Short mmCIF file of C-alpha atoms and ligand atoms in Angstrom, two decimals:
data_model
loop_
_atom_site.label_atom_id
_atom_site.label_comp_id
_atom_site.label_asym_id
_atom_site.label_seq_id
_atom_site.Cartn_x
_atom_site.Cartn_y
_atom_site.Cartn_z
CA UNK O 22 117.36 226.11 192.73
CA UNK O 23 114.15 227.33 194.38
CA UNK O 24 113.87 228.64 197.94
CA UNK O 25 113.81 226.32 200.93
CA UNK O 26 116.60 224.06 199.71
CA UNK O 27 118.69 222.00 202.10
CA UNK O 28 122.33 220.98 201.56
CA UNK O 29 122.97 217.29 202.16
CA UNK O 30 126.55 216.00 202.35
CA UNK O 31 127.28 212.35 201.56
CA UNK O 32 123.90 211.94 199.86
CA UNK O 33 125.19 209.26 197.47
CA UNK O 34 126.14 206.90 200.32
CA UNK O 35 123.94 204.32 202.02
CA UNK O 36 122.03 206.43 204.55
CA UNK O 37 122.42 209.70 202.64
CA UNK O 38 120.82 208.29 199.47
CA UNK O 39 117.95 206.78 201.47
CA UNK O 40 117.55 210.16 203.17
CA UNK O 41 117.52 212.19 199.93
CA UNK O 42 114.95 209.85 198.33
CA UNK O 43 112.73 209.98 201.42
CA UNK O 44 113.17 213.76 201.87
CA UNK O 45 112.04 214.57 198.34
CA UNK O 46 109.13 212.12 198.60
CA UNK O 47 108.00 213.40 202.02
CA UNK O 48 108.84 217.11 201.90
CA UNK O 49 108.90 217.79 198.17
CA UNK O 50 111.61 220.37 198.89
CA UNK O 51 114.85 220.72 196.88
CA UNK O 52 118.14 219.12 197.87
CA UNK O 53 121.67 220.10 196.91
CA UNK O 54 123.65 216.90 197.32
CA UNK O 55 127.43 217.31 197.83
CA UNK O 56 129.29 214.00 197.63
CA UNK O 57 132.86 213.13 196.71
CA UNK O 58 131.83 209.77 195.27
CA UNK O 59 134.43 207.72 197.12
CA UNK O 60 134.18 203.93 196.73
CA UNK O 61 131.09 204.17 199.02
CA UNK O 62 129.22 206.77 196.97
CA UNK O 63 127.00 205.57 194.15
CA UNK O 64 124.76 207.61 191.87
CA UNK O 65 122.84 204.45 190.91
CA UNK O 66 121.25 204.68 194.36
CA UNK O 67 119.67 207.97 193.25
CA UNK O 68 118.57 206.75 189.81
CA UNK O 69 114.91 207.34 190.72
CA UNK O 70 115.64 211.09 190.84
CA UNK O 71 116.98 211.28 187.29
CA UNK O 72 115.48 214.37 185.63
CA UNK O 73 113.95 215.60 188.92
CA UNK O 74 114.84 219.28 189.20
CA UNK O 75 114.45 219.13 192.99
CA UNK O 76 117.72 217.17 193.18
CA UNK O 77 120.97 218.89 192.27
CA UNK O 78 124.02 216.61 192.56
CA UNK O 79 127.47 218.17 193.00
CA UNK O 80 130.55 215.96 192.96
CA UNK O 81 133.00 217.41 195.46
CA UNK O 82 134.76 217.24 198.80
CA UNK O 83 133.36 218.74 202.02
CA UNK O 84 136.96 219.84 202.69
CA UNK O 85 136.97 222.04 199.56
CA UNK O 86 136.13 225.33 201.26
CA UNK O 87 135.83 227.37 198.05
CA UNK O 88 133.32 224.89 196.65
CA UNK O 89 131.29 224.76 199.88
CA UNK O 90 131.29 228.58 200.10
CA UNK O 91 130.04 228.94 196.52
CA UNK O 92 127.28 226.34 197.04
CA UNK O 93 126.10 228.17 200.16
CA UNK O 94 126.17 231.51 198.33
CA UNK O 95 124.30 230.15 195.33
CA UNK O 96 121.62 228.01 197.01
CA UNK O 97 121.16 229.74 200.39
CA UNK O 98 120.12 226.53 202.14
CA UNK O 99 117.92 226.73 205.22
CA UNK O 100 119.70 223.70 206.69
CA UNK O 101 122.68 221.40 206.23
CA UNK O 102 122.39 217.68 206.91
CA UNK O 103 125.90 216.30 207.26
CA UNK O 104 126.24 212.58 206.46
CA UNK O 105 129.53 212.61 204.54
CA UNK O 106 132.15 210.48 206.26
CA UNK O 107 134.44 207.53 205.97
CA UNK O 108 132.20 205.05 207.75
CA UNK O 109 133.73 201.56 207.90
CA UNK O 110 135.52 200.50 211.10
CA UNK O 111 137.62 197.79 209.40
CA UNK O 112 138.90 200.27 206.81
CA UNK O 113 139.80 202.71 209.60
CA UNK O 114 142.02 200.01 211.11
CA UNK O 115 143.84 199.44 207.80
CA UNK O 116 144.11 203.15 206.93
CA UNK O 117 143.07 205.80 209.49
CA UNK O 118 144.37 208.83 207.52
CA UNK O 119 141.28 209.19 205.29
CA UNK O 120 139.11 209.09 208.42
CA UNK O 121 140.95 211.98 210.04
CA UNK O 122 140.97 213.87 206.75
CA UNK O 123 137.25 213.64 205.99
CA UNK O 124 135.61 213.11 209.37
CA UNK O 125 137.70 215.64 211.31
CA UNK O 126 139.27 218.08 208.82
CA UNK O 127 136.38 217.87 206.34
CA UNK O 128 133.79 218.47 209.08
CA UNK O 129 135.89 221.37 210.36
CA UNK O 130 136.02 222.97 206.89
CA UNK O 131 132.26 222.51 206.48
CA UNK O 132 131.63 224.08 209.90
CA UNK O 133 133.87 227.05 209.14
CA UNK O 134 132.11 227.80 205.84
CA UNK O 135 128.72 227.25 207.46
CA UNK O 136 129.62 229.72 210.22
CA UNK O 137 130.67 232.35 207.66
CA UNK O 138 127.42 231.85 205.69
CA UNK O 139 125.17 231.76 208.77
CA UNK O 140 126.77 234.87 210.35
CA UNK O 141 125.59 237.11 207.52
CA UNK O 142 121.98 235.84 207.41
CA UNK O 143 119.21 238.16 208.70
CA UNK O 144 118.50 237.27 212.32
CA UNK O 145 115.13 235.55 211.67
CA UNK O 146 116.86 233.26 209.14
CA UNK O 147 119.73 232.67 211.57
CA UNK O 148 117.21 231.45 214.14
CA UNK O 149 115.56 229.08 211.65
CA UNK O 150 118.84 227.69 210.25
CA UNK O 151 120.03 224.24 211.38
CA UNK O 152 123.29 222.29 211.00
CA UNK O 153 122.37 218.67 211.61
CA UNK O 154 125.39 216.47 212.25
CA UNK O 155 124.82 212.73 211.75
CA UNK O 156 126.96 210.71 214.13
CA UNK O 157 127.19 207.27 215.65
CA UNK O 158 126.69 205.36 218.90
CA UNK O 159 130.30 204.11 218.57
CA UNK O 160 131.57 207.35 220.16
CA UNK O 161 130.37 205.99 223.53
CA UNK O 162 132.66 202.94 223.40
CA UNK O 163 131.73 199.43 224.45
CA UNK O 164 129.13 198.13 226.95
CA UNK O 165 129.31 195.12 229.24
CA UNK O 166 126.50 192.55 229.03
CA UNK O 167 124.43 194.08 231.85
CA UNK O 168 125.31 197.77 231.43
CA UNK O 169 122.42 200.15 230.76
CA UNK O 170 122.08 201.39 227.18
CA UNK O 171 123.90 204.56 226.03
CA UNK O 172 122.12 207.82 226.87
CA UNK O 173 123.04 211.30 225.70
CA UNK O 174 124.89 211.69 229.03
CA UNK O 175 127.16 208.66 228.55
CA UNK O 176 130.80 209.86 228.47
CA UNK O 177 132.62 209.54 225.16
CA UNK O 178 135.11 206.63 224.95
CA UNK O 179 135.79 205.91 221.26
CA UNK O 180 137.88 202.80 220.58
CA UNK O 181 138.58 202.72 216.82
CA UNK O 182 140.11 205.33 214.53
CA UNK O 183 136.64 205.58 212.94
CA UNK O 184 134.82 206.28 216.20
CA UNK O 185 137.61 208.60 217.41
CA UNK O 186 137.31 210.66 214.22
CA UNK O 187 133.51 210.83 214.60
CA UNK O 188 133.89 211.81 218.28
CA UNK O 189 136.27 214.61 217.23
CA UNK O 190 133.70 215.91 214.75
CA UNK O 191 130.95 215.74 217.40
CA UNK O 192 133.11 217.85 219.72
CA UNK O 193 133.77 220.42 216.99
CA UNK O 194 130.03 220.67 216.29
CA UNK O 195 129.34 221.12 220.00
CA UNK O 196 131.94 223.88 220.22
CA UNK O 197 130.49 225.76 217.23
CA UNK O 198 127.17 225.94 219.05
CA UNK O 199 128.63 226.96 222.40
CA UNK O 200 131.19 229.41 221.05
CA UNK O 201 129.52 230.93 217.99
CA UNK O 202 125.85 230.14 218.60
CA UNK O 203 125.54 228.10 215.39
CA UNK O 204 122.20 226.23 215.68
CA UNK O 205 123.49 222.67 215.58
CA UNK O 206 121.74 219.38 216.32
CA UNK O 207 123.73 216.13 216.61
CA UNK O 208 122.26 212.64 216.27
CA UNK O 209 124.05 209.48 217.45
CA UNK O 210 122.60 206.41 215.80
CA UNK O 211 123.06 202.65 216.11
CA UNK O 212 123.77 200.17 213.28
CA UNK O 213 121.65 200.72 210.19
CA UNK O 214 120.65 198.11 207.62
CA UNK O 215 118.46 198.16 204.51
CA UNK O 216 118.57 198.90 200.76
CA UNK O 217 121.66 200.45 199.13
CA UNK O 218 124.14 199.48 201.87
CA UNK O 219 127.63 198.89 200.51
CA UNK O 220 128.46 195.19 200.82
CA UNK O 221 131.47 195.71 203.08
CA UNK O 222 129.09 195.92 206.08
CA UNK O 223 127.85 192.82 207.93
CA UNK O 224 124.33 192.26 206.59
CA UNK O 225 124.83 192.90 202.85
CA UNK O 226 128.19 191.09 202.93
CA UNK O 227 126.51 188.01 204.38
CA UNK O 228 123.63 188.12 201.88
CA UNK O 229 125.93 188.44 198.87
CA UNK O 230 128.50 185.90 200.07
CA UNK O 231 125.72 183.39 200.78
CA UNK O 232 124.27 183.88 197.29
CA UNK O 233 127.70 183.12 195.85
CA UNK O 234 128.16 180.18 198.24
CA UNK O 235 131.23 181.84 199.74
CA UNK O 236 132.21 181.60 203.44
CA UNK O 237 130.31 183.88 205.84
CA UNK O 238 133.15 185.38 207.95
CA UNK O 239 132.03 185.88 211.56
CA UNK O 240 134.61 187.73 213.69
CA UNK O 241 135.75 186.19 216.99
CA UNK O 242 133.05 184.21 218.84
CA UNK O 243 130.18 185.95 217.03
CA UNK O 244 128.71 187.12 220.38
CA UNK O 245 129.31 190.87 219.87
CA UNK O 246 126.02 192.73 220.09
CA UNK O 247 124.73 195.54 217.88
CA UNK O 248 121.42 197.45 218.09
CA UNK O 249 119.91 197.32 214.59
CA UNK O 250 117.77 200.03 212.98
CA UNK O 251 116.10 199.90 209.57
CA UNK O 252 117.51 202.74 207.48
CA UNK O 253 114.18 204.42 206.70
CA UNK O 254 113.53 204.72 210.45
CA UNK O 255 116.88 206.50 210.81
CA UNK O 256 116.00 208.84 207.93
CA UNK O 257 112.68 209.68 209.54
CA UNK O 258 114.42 210.33 212.87
CA UNK O 259 116.83 212.75 211.16
CA UNK O 260 113.89 214.60 209.56
CA UNK O 261 112.20 214.85 212.96
CA UNK O 262 115.40 216.03 214.70
CA UNK O 263 115.87 218.63 211.97
CA UNK O 264 112.32 219.91 212.32
CA UNK O 265 111.94 219.80 216.11
CA UNK O 266 115.35 219.18 217.69
CA UNK O 267 116.57 221.89 220.03
CA UNK O 268 119.76 223.72 218.96
CA UNK O 269 122.82 222.57 220.88
CA UNK O 270 121.23 219.23 221.82
CA UNK O 271 122.25 215.69 220.93
CA UNK O 272 119.75 212.88 220.33
CA UNK O 273 120.37 209.13 220.44
CA UNK O 274 118.61 207.08 217.75
CA UNK O 275 118.29 203.30 217.95
CA UNK O 276 116.15 200.36 216.96
CA UNK O 277 115.67 198.71 220.35
CA UNK O 278 116.79 195.53 218.57
CA UNK O 279 119.94 194.16 220.19
CA UNK O 280 121.25 191.03 218.44
CA UNK O 281 124.44 189.05 218.53
CA UNK O 282 126.24 188.92 215.19
CA UNK O 283 125.82 185.16 214.95
CA UNK O 284 122.05 185.50 215.42
CA UNK O 285 121.95 188.10 212.65
CA UNK O 286 123.92 185.86 210.29
CA UNK O 287 121.71 182.87 211.12
CA UNK O 288 118.60 184.98 210.48
CA UNK O 289 119.95 185.99 207.04
CA UNK O 290 120.61 182.30 206.29
CA UNK O 291 117.09 181.27 207.36
CA UNK O 292 115.48 183.84 205.03
CA UNK O 293 117.72 182.71 202.16
CA UNK O 294 116.82 179.07 202.86
CA UNK O 295 113.20 180.04 202.17
CA UNK O 296 113.87 182.25 199.15
CA UNK O 297 116.67 180.14 197.62
CA UNK O 298 115.91 176.60 198.85
CA UNK O 299 118.24 174.98 196.28
CA UNK O 300 121.29 176.17 198.27
CA UNK O 301 119.88 175.42 201.76
CA UNK O 302 121.10 175.21 204.44
CA UNK O 303 123.09 178.44 204.03
CA UNK O 304 124.32 178.16 207.65
CA UNK O 305 126.87 175.61 206.54
CA UNK O 306 128.80 178.54 205.02
CA UNK O 307 129.38 180.22 208.43
CA UNK O 308 133.09 180.47 209.16
CA UNK O 309 134.52 181.91 212.39
CA UNK O 310 137.58 184.06 211.57
CA UNK O 311 140.16 186.12 213.46
CA UNK O 312 138.55 188.93 215.46
CA UNK O 313 138.60 192.62 214.51
CA UNK O 314 141.34 194.38 216.56
CA UNK O 315 139.81 196.40 219.42
CA UNK O 316 136.36 194.98 218.58
CA UNK O 317 133.67 196.68 220.74
CA UNK O 318 131.62 194.02 222.52
CA UNK O 319 128.20 195.60 222.76
CA UNK O 320 126.31 198.70 221.69
CA UNK O 321 122.79 199.56 222.84
CA UNK O 322 120.91 202.83 222.51
CA UNK O 323 118.41 204.37 224.87
CA UNK O 324 116.30 206.41 222.44
CA UNK O 325 114.02 207.76 225.20
CA UNK O 326 114.89 211.40 224.47
CA UNK O 327 113.86 211.05 220.80
CA UNK O 328 110.61 209.38 221.90
CA UNK O 329 109.68 211.64 224.81
CA UNK O 330 110.86 214.98 223.46
CA UNK O 331 110.37 214.61 219.69
CA UNK O 332 107.75 211.85 219.45
CA UNK O 333 109.86 209.53 217.29
CA UNK O 334 109.99 205.74 217.57
CA UNK O 335 111.14 203.12 215.07
CA UNK O 336 108.40 201.58 212.91
CA UNK O 337 110.10 198.51 211.40
CA UNK O 338 110.65 195.30 213.40
CA UNK O 339 114.01 193.59 212.92
CA UNK O 340 112.60 190.36 211.44
CA UNK O 341 110.43 192.12 208.83
CA UNK O 342 113.14 194.72 208.08
CA UNK O 343 115.71 192.00 207.53
CA UNK O 344 113.38 190.15 205.17
CA UNK O 345 112.74 193.34 203.20
CA UNK O 346 116.50 193.86 203.01
CA UNK O 347 117.28 190.36 201.75
CA UNK O 348 114.49 190.65 199.18
CA UNK O 349 115.80 194.06 198.07
CA UNK O 350 119.28 192.65 197.36
CA UNK O 351 117.80 189.67 195.46
CA UNK O 352 115.72 192.08 193.35
CA UNK O 353 118.55 194.55 192.73
CA UNK O 354 121.49 192.49 191.53
CA UNK O 355 122.18 195.12 188.88
CA UNK O 356 122.91 197.66 191.65
CA UNK O 357 125.10 195.07 193.37
CA UNK O 358 127.05 194.38 190.16
CA UNK O 359 127.61 198.14 189.84
CA UNK O 360 129.29 198.44 193.26
CA UNK O 361 131.22 195.17 193.20
CA UNK O 362 134.06 196.89 191.36
CA UNK O 363 137.76 196.06 191.28
CA UNK O 364 138.31 198.29 194.31
CA UNK O 365 135.70 196.30 196.24
CA UNK O 366 137.39 193.01 195.38
CA UNK O 367 140.75 194.45 196.50
CA UNK O 368 139.18 195.33 199.85
CA UNK O 369 137.80 191.83 200.34
CA UNK O 370 141.27 190.36 199.63
CA UNK O 371 142.97 192.85 201.97
CA UNK O 372 140.57 192.43 204.90
CA UNK O 373 139.67 188.77 204.70
CA UNK O 374 142.76 187.31 203.05
CA UNK O 375 144.62 187.16 206.34
CA UNK O 376 141.61 186.33 208.51
CA UNK O 377 140.15 183.28 206.81
P1 LIG F 411 128.68 205.46 203.53
O1 LIG F 411 130.12 205.10 203.68
O2 LIG F 411 127.75 204.49 202.88
O3 LIG F 411 128.55 206.83 202.71
C1 LIG F 411 129.38 207.93 202.95
C2 LIG F 411 129.20 208.91 201.79
O4 LIG F 411 130.03 210.05 202.05
C3 LIG F 411 129.64 208.34 200.44
O5 LIG F 411 128.67 208.66 199.46
C4 LIG F 411 130.95 209.05 200.15
O6 LIG F 411 131.21 209.23 198.77
C5 LIG F 411 130.73 210.37 200.86
N1 LIG F 411 132.01 211.03 201.24
C6 LIG F 411 133.07 210.47 201.87
N2 LIG F 411 134.05 211.37 202.04
C7 LIG F 411 133.58 212.55 201.53
C8 LIG F 411 134.11 213.86 201.42
N3 LIG F 411 135.34 214.14 201.87
N4 LIG F 411 133.36 214.83 200.84
C9 LIG F 411 132.11 214.55 200.38
N5 LIG F 411 131.57 213.32 200.43
C10 LIG F 411 132.28 212.33 201.01
O7 LIG F 411 128.18 205.85 204.98
P2 LIG F 411 126.76 205.63 205.67
O8 LIG F 411 126.71 204.27 206.26
O9 LIG F 411 125.70 206.07 204.73
O10 LIG F 411 126.88 206.66 206.89
C11 LIG F 411 126.50 208.02 206.71
C12 LIG F 411 126.75 208.76 208.00
O11 LIG F 411 126.01 208.15 209.05
C13 LIG F 411 128.21 208.74 208.46
O12 LIG F 411 128.51 210.01 209.00
C14 LIG F 411 128.26 207.68 209.54
O13 LIG F 411 129.26 207.95 210.48
C15 LIG F 411 126.88 207.80 210.14
N6 LIG F 411 126.32 206.58 210.73
C16 LIG F 411 126.26 205.41 210.02
C17 LIG F 411 125.67 204.28 210.59
C18 LIG F 411 125.58 202.97 209.84
O14 LIG F 411 125.18 201.97 210.45
N7 LIG F 411 125.89 202.90 208.56
C19 LIG F 411 125.14 204.35 211.88
C20 LIG F 411 125.24 205.56 212.59
C21 LIG F 411 125.81 206.68 212.00
O1 LIG F 412 127.03 201.48 215.46
C1 LIG F 412 126.96 202.33 214.35
C2 LIG F 412 128.04 201.96 213.37
O2 LIG F 412 127.63 200.74 212.76
C3 LIG F 412 128.29 203.04 212.30
O3 LIG F 412 128.77 204.20 212.94
C4 LIG F 412 129.30 202.54 211.27
O4 LIG F 412 129.43 203.50 210.24
C5 LIG F 412 128.78 201.24 210.68
O5 LIG F 412 129.73 200.72 209.77
C6 LIG F 412 128.50 200.22 211.78
O6 LIG F 412 129.74 199.80 212.42
P1 LIG F 412 130.01 198.26 212.79
O7 LIG F 412 131.46 198.05 212.91
O8 LIG F 412 129.14 197.85 213.94
O9 LIG F 412 129.39 197.57 211.48
P2 LIG F 412 129.87 196.34 210.57
O10 LIG F 412 128.74 196.03 209.64
O11 LIG F 412 131.23 196.54 210.01
O12 LIG F 412 129.96 195.17 211.66
C7 LIG F 412 128.81 194.79 212.43
C8 LIG F 412 129.28 193.68 213.38
O13 LIG F 412 129.57 192.51 212.62
C9 LIG F 412 130.56 194.02 214.14
O14 LIG F 412 130.48 193.48 215.44
C10 LIG F 412 131.66 193.32 213.34
C11 LIG F 412 130.94 192.10 212.78
N1 LIG F 412 131.41 191.62 211.46
C12 LIG F 412 131.50 192.52 210.44
C13 LIG F 412 131.93 192.13 209.20
C14 LIG F 412 132.06 193.12 208.06
C15 LIG F 412 131.71 190.28 211.27
O15 LIG F 412 131.60 189.46 212.21
N2 LIG F 412 132.15 189.88 210.04
C16 LIG F 412 132.29 190.75 208.99
O16 LIG F 412 132.73 190.31 207.89
#
């Protein structure tokens, strides 16, 4: 692979695939994409890159140190963008072990091999190198209704096995900068939505259930608040943080679009009423179910540092981004059929069987 390549981990997942597609379109530079292809990884999301020599896909685990070492030796990337993770809070409640394994131990293995690779680079290349760690706003815990939004100074208070495992990886990344001087940048982002999101997450689950006239399971009272960001805005923010972020710093990324879950579900229903009027009103499918254990009440991001220091701000408004998302799922039912495998149906039975 030609010079200037970056190594992306988890590039067959929701945000990673959007990032790889956007990176190659915007930068034209090669990507080595290391992904284990868990249930959440899907090469169909990268179908547009078939035959494109700028994309080299490698099926493998970030915890496989020999594999990571050989990829670093072979491709000499100028940066690593680390998306790979177990990412679903509900799954972390049913089975936390995979979260500790990939998010903590896997990130540790990746950091160790990165440190070994980076240490032997000539000093000018060491200075230019970046390890960009993609993390989440969930590490900050839960806000009350009138609390100010999370800043980069908000103390960590993770509440789920998922957010605890991400917090652990953030701390490891921080320590590799402070102890070894590795040029790391960490981003903590709010809830993403958009094309290619696996339908275990709120917005695609609601779209697909509504299309099948199945109940729309809203946890608890539906008043939990999330701060929604269109996925291409997140991908752009990661590109900006990679290009201009200061080593050792963390940057919060958010959409400035706080919504209660019930408002999000109603908005999905309203768009479907327009696009699929035969089944209107879709709201009649809303069903309040048992709450998620330990459910964080509210997340909100203050993205002032990204705006003031790096000049980034989200482009997409929530209403137009949601419409684009619903339309994308309606136009891409083949992709949906590809991911709605037996394993996916097992998950739906496990998580919702007892809640309905
Ligand atoms: P996802 O679950 O859709 O994709 C994760 C990808 O990582 C999959 O392709 C999977 O196969 C791969 N993977 C998992 N374990 C692996 C391993 N051991 N080795 C190599 N690959 C592995 O996740 P996503 O929603 O795209 O999230 C990507 C990253 O962004 C995660 O680190 C997540 O914590 C973070 N994040 C997500 C959101 C969101 O709203 N989705 C918001 C903020 C931050
Ligand atoms: O905040 C960033 C995080 O956003 C990321 O770090 C995670 O990887 C990502 O999964 C997401 O976490 P959430 O738990 O917020 O996302 P999820 O789509 O699972 O749920 C969004 C909200 O909707 C949450 O309050 C729970 C609720 N919900 C979710 C599902 C799946 C429901 O009410 N019903 C559901 O069926």
